[in-house]
Coordinates of C-alpha atoms in Angstrom, one line a residue:
X594 CA -0.1 -0.1 0.1
X595 CA 1.3 3.4 -0.7
X596 CA 1.6 6.4 1.6
X597 CA -1.5 8.2 2.5
X598 CA -2.3 11.4 0.8
X599 CA -0.5 14.3 2.8
X600 CA -4.0 16.2 2.7
X601 CA -5.8 13.5 4.5
X602 CA -5.0 12.4 8.1
X603 CA -3.4 9.0 8.7
X604 CA -5.9 6.4 10.0
X605 CA -4.9 4.8 13.1
X606 CA -4.0 1.1 13.3
X607 CA -6.9 -1.3 13.6
X608 CA -8.3 -1.7 17.3
X609 CA -7.0 1.7 18.4
X610 CA -9.3 4.5 19.1
X611 CA -8.8 7.8 17.4
X612 CA -7.1 10.2 19.9
X613 CA -9.6 13.0 19.7
X614 CA -12.5 10.6 20.4
X615 CA -10.6 8.9 23.0
X616 CA -10.3 12.2 25.0
X617 CA -14.2 12.4 25.0
X618 CA -14.4 9.4 27.1
X619 CA -17.0 6.6 26.9
X620 CA -20.5 7.5 25.4
X621 CA -22.8 9.2 27.9
X622 CA -26.6 8.1 28.5
X623 CA -29.1 10.5 27.2
X624 CA -29.6 13.2 29.6
X625 CA -33.3 14.1 30.7
X626 CA -34.7 17.0 28.9
X627 CA -35.7 20.2 31.0
X628 CA -39.3 20.7 30.9
X629 CA -40.5 17.3 30.1
X630 CA -43.5 15.5 31.3
X631 CA -44.4 16.2 34.9
X632 CA -47.3 16.2 37.2
X633 CA -50.5 16.7 35.5
X634 CA -49.0 16.0 31.9
X635 CA -51.7 13.4 31.1
X636 CA -54.4 16.2 31.5
X637 CA -55.8 17.8 28.4
X638 CA -54.6 21.2 27.6
X639 CA -56.6 23.8 25.7
X640 CA -55.2 25.4 22.5
X641 CA -54.7 28.6 24.2
X642 CA -52.5 27.1 26.8
X643 CA -50.5 25.0 24.2
X644 CA -49.9 28.2 22.1
X645 CA -48.8 30.4 25.0
X646 CA -46.6 27.8 26.7
X647 CA -43.3 29.5 26.9
X648 CA -40.7 28.1 24.5
X649 CA -37.6 26.3 25.7
X650 CA -34.3 25.8 24.0
X651 CA -30.6 26.1 24.4
X652 CA -30.9 29.8 25.4
X653 CA -33.5 29.2 28.2
X654 CA -32.5 30.9 31.5
X655 CA -33.3 27.7 33.2
X656 CA -30.3 26.1 31.7
X657 CA -28.0 28.9 33.0
X658 CA -26.5 28.2 36.5
X659 CA -28.0 30.6 39.1
X660 CA -25.7 31.8 42.1
X661 CA -24.0 28.9 44.1
X662 CA -24.0 26.8 40.9
X663 CA -27.7 25.5 41.3
X664 CA -30.1 25.1 38.4
X665 CA -33.7 26.4 39.1
X666 CA -36.4 23.6 39.0
X667 CA -38.3 23.5 35.8
X668 CA -42.1 23.9 36.4
X669 CA -44.8 22.3 34.2
X670 CA -45.5 25.4 32.1
X671 CA -49.2 24.5 31.2
X672 CA -51.8 27.4 31.9
X673 CA -54.8 26.9 34.2
X674 CA -58.4 28.0 33.7
X675 CA -59.3 31.3 35.5
X676 CA -63.0 31.0 34.9
X677 CA -64.8 33.9 36.8
X678 CA -61.7 35.3 38.4
X679 CA -61.2 39.1 38.3
X680 CA -58.0 40.3 36.7
X681 CA -56.7 43.8 36.2
X682 CA -53.8 44.5 33.8
X683 CA -52.2 48.0 33.7
X684 CA -51.3 49.1 30.1
X685 CA -53.6 46.4 28.6
X686 CA -54.5 48.6 25.7
X687 CA -51.2 47.9 23.8
X688 CA -48.4 45.3 23.5
X689 CA -47.7 42.5 25.9
X690 CA -50.3 44.2 28.2
X691 CA -53.0 43.6 25.7
X692 CA -51.9 40.2 24.8
X693 CA -51.8 39.3 28.4
X694 CA -55.5 40.4 28.9
X695 CA -56.6 38.6 25.7
X696 CA -54.9 35.3 26.9
X697 CA -56.6 35.5 30.4
X698 CA -59.9 36.4 28.8
X699 CA -59.7 33.3 26.7
X700 CA -58.8 31.2 29.9
X701 CA -62.2 32.5 31.4
X702 CA -61.4 35.5 33.3
X703 CA -63.1 38.8 33.9
X704 CA -60.6 41.4 32.6
X705 CA -60.3 44.9 33.6
X706 CA -57.6 46.8 31.6
X707 CA -56.2 50.4 32.2
X708 CA -55.6 52.9 29.7
X709 CA -54.4 56.5 29.6
X710 CA -56.1 57.1 26.1
X711 CA -59.7 56.5 26.2
X712 CA -59.8 55.7 22.3
X713 CA -56.9 53.2 22.4
X714 CA -58.7 51.7 25.5
X715 CA -61.9 51.2 23.7
X716 CA -60.2 49.8 20.7
X717 CA -58.4 47.3 22.8
X718 CA -61.7 46.0 24.5
X719 CA -63.0 45.6 21.2
X720 CA -60.1 43.6 19.8
X721 CA -60.1 41.4 23.2
X722 CA -63.9 40.7 22.5
X723 CA -63.2 39.7 19.1
X724 CA -60.1 37.5 19.7
X725 CA -61.7 35.8 22.9
X726 CA -65.3 35.3 21.8
X727 CA -67.8 36.2 24.6
X728 CA -65.0 37.4 27.1
X729 CA -65.8 39.9 29.7
X730 CA -63.6 42.9 29.4
X731 CA -63.8 46.4 30.6
X732 CA -61.6 49.4 30.5
X733 CA -60.6 51.7 33.4
X734 CA -58.9 55.1 32.9
X735 CA -55.4 55.4 34.5
X736 CA -52.5 57.7 34.1
X737 CA -49.5 56.2 36.4
X738 CA -48.0 59.7 36.1
X739 CA -50.7 61.3 38.3
X740 CA -51.3 60.3 41.7
X741 CA -55.0 61.6 41.7
X742 CA -55.5 59.5 38.5
X743 CA -54.3 56.4 40.5
X744 CA -56.7 57.1 43.2
X745 CA -59.6 57.4 40.9
X746 CA -58.7 54.2 39.2
X747 CA -58.7 52.3 42.3
X748 CA -62.0 53.8 43.4
X749 CA -63.3 52.8 40.1
X750 CA -62.1 49.3 40.4
X751 CA -63.7 49.0 43.9
X752 CA -67.1 50.2 42.4
X753 CA -66.9 47.4 40.0
X754 CA -65.8 44.4 42.1
X755 CA -65.5 43.3 45.6
X756 CA -62.4 41.4 45.0
X757 CA -59.2 41.2 42.9
X758 CA -57.9 37.8 42.1
X759 CA -54.8 38.8 39.8
X760 CA -53.2 42.2 39.4
X761 CA -50.6 42.3 36.6
X762 CA -48.4 45.5 37.1
X763 CA -47.5 45.8 33.5
X764 CA -47.3 49.3 32.0
X765 CA -44.0 51.0 31.7
X766 CA -42.1 53.4 29.5
X767 CA -38.6 54.7 28.6
X768 CA -37.8 58.2 27.8
X769 CA -34.6 59.6 26.0
X770 CA -35.1 63.0 27.9
X771 CA -35.9 63.6 31.4
X772 CA -39.4 64.9 32.4
X773 CA -41.4 65.0 35.5
X774 CA -44.8 63.6 36.2
X775 CA -47.6 66.0 37.4
X776 CA -46.5 65.2 40.9
X777 CA -42.9 66.3 40.3
X778 CA -41.3 62.8 40.1
X779 CA -38.8 61.7 37.3
X780 CA -41.1 60.1 34.9
X781 CA -39.6 56.9 34.2
X782 CA -39.1 56.2 37.9
X783 CA -42.6 57.7 38.7
X784 CA -44.6 55.7 36.3
X785 CA -42.6 52.2 36.4
X786 CA -42.2 52.1 40.0
X787 CA -43.9 54.8 42.0
X788 CA -47.2 54.6 40.0
X789 CA -47.5 50.8 40.5
X790 CA -46.4 51.1 44.2
X791 CA -49.2 53.4 44.8
X792 CA -51.9 51.5 42.7
X793 CA -50.9 48.1 44.2
X794 CA -51.2 49.7 47.6
X795 CA -54.6 51.1 46.8
X796 CA -55.9 47.7 45.6
X797 CA -54.3 45.5 48.3
X798 CA -57.5 45.2 50.2
X799 CA -59.3 43.8 47.2
X800 CA -56.6 41.4 46.7
X801 CA -56.9 40.2 50.2
X802 CA -60.6 39.7 49.7
X803 CA -59.7 37.7 46.6
X804 CA -57.1 35.4 48.3
X805 CA -55.6 33.1 47.1
X806 CA -54.6 36.0 44.8
X807 CA -51.6 37.0 42.7
X808 CA -49.6 40.1 41.8
X809 CA -47.4 39.9 38.7
X810 CA -44.8 42.7 38.2
X811 CA -43.4 42.9 34.9
X812 CA -39.9 43.7 35.4
X813 CA -37.0 43.2 33.0
X814 CA -33.3 41.5 32.7
X815 CA -32.4 45.2 32.2
X816 CA -32.5 45.5 36.1
X817 CA -29.1 43.9 35.9
X818 CA -27.6 47.0 34.1
X819 CA -27.9 48.8 37.4
X820 CA -25.1 46.7 38.9
X821 CA -24.3 49.4 41.7
X822 CA -28.0 49.2 42.8
X823 CA -30.2 52.4 43.4
X824 CA -28.7 55.6 44.2
X825 CA -31.0 56.8 47.1
X826 CA -29.4 60.2 47.0
X827 CA -30.6 60.8 43.4
X828 CA -33.7 58.5 42.7
X829 CA -35.0 61.3 40.6
X830 CA -31.9 61.3 38.2
X831 CA -31.4 65.1 38.6
X832 CA -27.7 65.0 38.6
X833 CA -27.3 62.8 35.2
X834 CA -29.9 61.5 33.1
X835 CA -29.8 58.8 30.4
X836 CA -32.7 57.0 29.1
X837 CA -31.8 53.6 29.3
X838 CA -29.9 53.8 32.7
X839 CA -33.0 55.4 34.2
X840 CA -35.1 52.5 32.7
X841 CA -32.7 49.8 34.2
X842 CA -33.0 51.5 37.8
X843 CA -36.8 51.6 37.5
X844 CA -36.7 47.7 36.6
X845 CA -34.5 47.1 39.4
X846 CA -37.0 49.1 41.6
X847 CA -39.8 46.7 40.3
X848 CA -37.7 43.6 41.5
X849 CA -36.9 45.1 44.9
X850 CA -40.7 46.0 45.4
X851 CA -41.9 42.6 44.5
X852 CA -39.3 41.2 46.8
X853 CA -40.4 43.3 49.7
X854 CA -44.1 43.0 48.7
X855 CA -43.9 39.2 49.1
X856 CA -42.3 39.5 52.5
X857 CA -44.8 41.8 53.7
X858 CA -47.8 39.8 52.3
X859 CA -46.5 36.5 53.5
X860 CA -49.4 34.5 55.0
X861 CA -52.2 36.5 53.7
X862 CA -52.8 34.3 50.6
X863 CA -51.5 37.0 48.3
X864 CA -48.3 36.2 46.3
X865 CA -46.2 38.4 44.2
X866 CA -43.6 37.6 41.6
X867 CA -41.7 39.4 38.9
X868 CA -41.1 38.5 35.5
X869 CA -38.9 39.3 32.5
X870 CA -41.0 39.2 29.4
X871 CA -38.3 38.9 26.9
X872 CA -37.1 41.5 24.2
X873 CA -40.4 42.6 22.7
X874 CA -40.6 44.8 19.7
X875 CA -41.5 48.0 20.9
X876 CA -41.2 51.8 20.5
X877 CA -38.7 52.0 23.6
X878 CA -35.7 54.2 22.7
X879 CA -36.8 55.0 19.1
X880 CA -37.2 58.8 19.8
X881 CA -33.7 59.0 21.5
X882 CA -30.2 59.2 20.2
X883 CA -26.9 57.5 20.7
X884 CA -27.1 54.9 23.3
X885 CA -30.8 54.6 23.5
X886 CA -31.1 54.1 19.8
X887 CA -28.5 51.2 19.8
X888 CA -30.6 49.6 22.6
X889 CA -33.7 50.0 20.7
X890 CA -32.1 48.5 17.3
X891 CA -30.6 45.6 19.2
X892 CA -34.0 44.9 20.9
X893 CA -35.8 45.1 17.5
X894 CA -33.2 42.6 15.9
X895 CA -33.7 40.0 18.8
X896 CA -37.4 40.8 19.4
X897 CA -40.2 38.3 20.0
X898 CA -43.9 38.9 19.4
X899 CA -46.0 40.6 22.0
X900 CA -47.9 37.3 22.4
X901 CA -44.6 35.4 23.3
X902 CA -43.8 38.3 25.5
X903 CA -46.9 37.9 27.4
X904 CA -46.5 34.1 28.0
X905 CA -44.7 34.3 31.4
X906 CA -47.1 36.8 32.8
X907 CA -50.1 34.7 31.8
X908 CA -48.5 31.5 33.2
X909 CA -47.8 33.2 36.5
X910 CA -51.4 34.6 36.7
X911 CA -53.1 31.1 35.9
X912 CA -51.0 28.1 36.3
X913 CA -51.6 25.7 39.2
X914 CA -48.0 24.9 39.2
X915 CA -47.1 28.2 41.0
X916 CA -49.7 28.0 43.6
X917 CA -48.2 29.6 46.8
X918 CA -44.9 30.5 44.9
X919 CA -43.9 34.0 45.9
X920 CA -40.8 36.4 45.9
X921 CA -39.7 34.9 42.8
X922 CA -38.4 36.2 39.4
X923 CA -39.3 34.3 36.2
X924 CA -38.3 34.3 32.5
X925 CA -39.7 32.2 29.9
X926 CA -41.8 30.3 32.2
X927 CA -39.0 29.3 34.7
X928 CA -37.4 30.7 37.7
X929 CA -34.4 33.0 36.7
X930 CA -31.3 34.6 38.5
X931 CA -31.6 38.1 39.4
X932 CA -28.7 40.3 40.1
X933 CA -26.8 40.8 43.4
X934 CA -28.6 44.3 43.7
X935 CA -32.0 42.5 43.0
X936 CA -31.4 40.3 46.0
X937 CA -30.6 43.2 48.6
X938 CA -33.0 42.9 51.2
X939 CA -31.9 46.0 53.0
X940 CA -32.4 48.1 49.7
X941 CA -35.9 46.5 49.2
X942 CA -36.9 47.8 52.7
X943 CA -35.3 51.1 52.1
X944 CA -37.1 51.6 48.9
X945 CA -40.4 50.8 50.3
X946 CA -39.8 53.2 53.0
X947 CA -38.7 56.0 50.6
X948 CA -41.6 55.3 48.4
X949 CA -44.0 55.7 51.2
X950 CA -42.6 59.0 52.1
X951 CA -43.1 60.1 48.4
X952 CA -46.6 58.8 47.8
X953 CA -48.0 58.1 51.1
X954 CA -48.6 54.8 53.1
X955 CA -49.0 51.7 51.3
X956 CA -52.7 50.6 51.5
X957 CA -56.2 51.4 50.6

């Protein structure tokens, strides 16, 4: 036999393993899949539940190691019926808020959505009725940048129902230029955190009457950008303002608010969990310049649909798999890791106290 072609590797003698394969060791048994069959897998799941089941894949946050090297347990991500339950979704007139409302209406809920714009609110209600057949849906006016509007919204909800089973704190914004709310708060912090802090407090009595009840706070992985935590000496961003940085701090405030809310409501039958909806195509940052435009463009390139973005909120609002779960942070239907700043109990308590100083005591 002639010498092997120089362009081809020489074959090893018979019976000898190839070196690069030998280093891999013996064949490994198949590893169990995350999110496989679990309790209740034999139960029928309606089409809405199947379609909205959060996706899994190599990039799923549940596959990433959390702190201390532990992987979060993968729940059974099927949705539950919520027939007759009363659900309030802030910002339910557009985007993931509207998709959250539609999905919960399909699952049987009586849905209340809030909207600052009456016309857009009415259009959203019409779409909810169209896409969920005979769903019960109503709009309640709300401007989270106005404490008087928050009080009026809470009063309107109390006039319409004697209980609340689910509150989804969903509405939010990001602004390239610093502005202030009617009450003098920096708008991003005022709407994304203070507005929801105040509204949740005004509605906590209805949530207690609806117990077991749930609060779902739509946060974001953007909270991890605020690595140094909240600057309690400048929560209003008066020294320096950058749109995305202010947004990231407001999302960290959402995570800390959820942590402290869960602690304070422990034993009441009301749970509180935060979610990262994913990078949903939106108008965030499109009116900005420089860094905000880059963030907005990156978000659009990686964006998922509003329906998929709503999936984890719908899961936390409806699934029996998370009964009693509280104080958590979820992404793609699974527990996800938060930043070190997002686990700071001292900061969470301080934020609560500061928020009460700014908008008044938490409660009806």
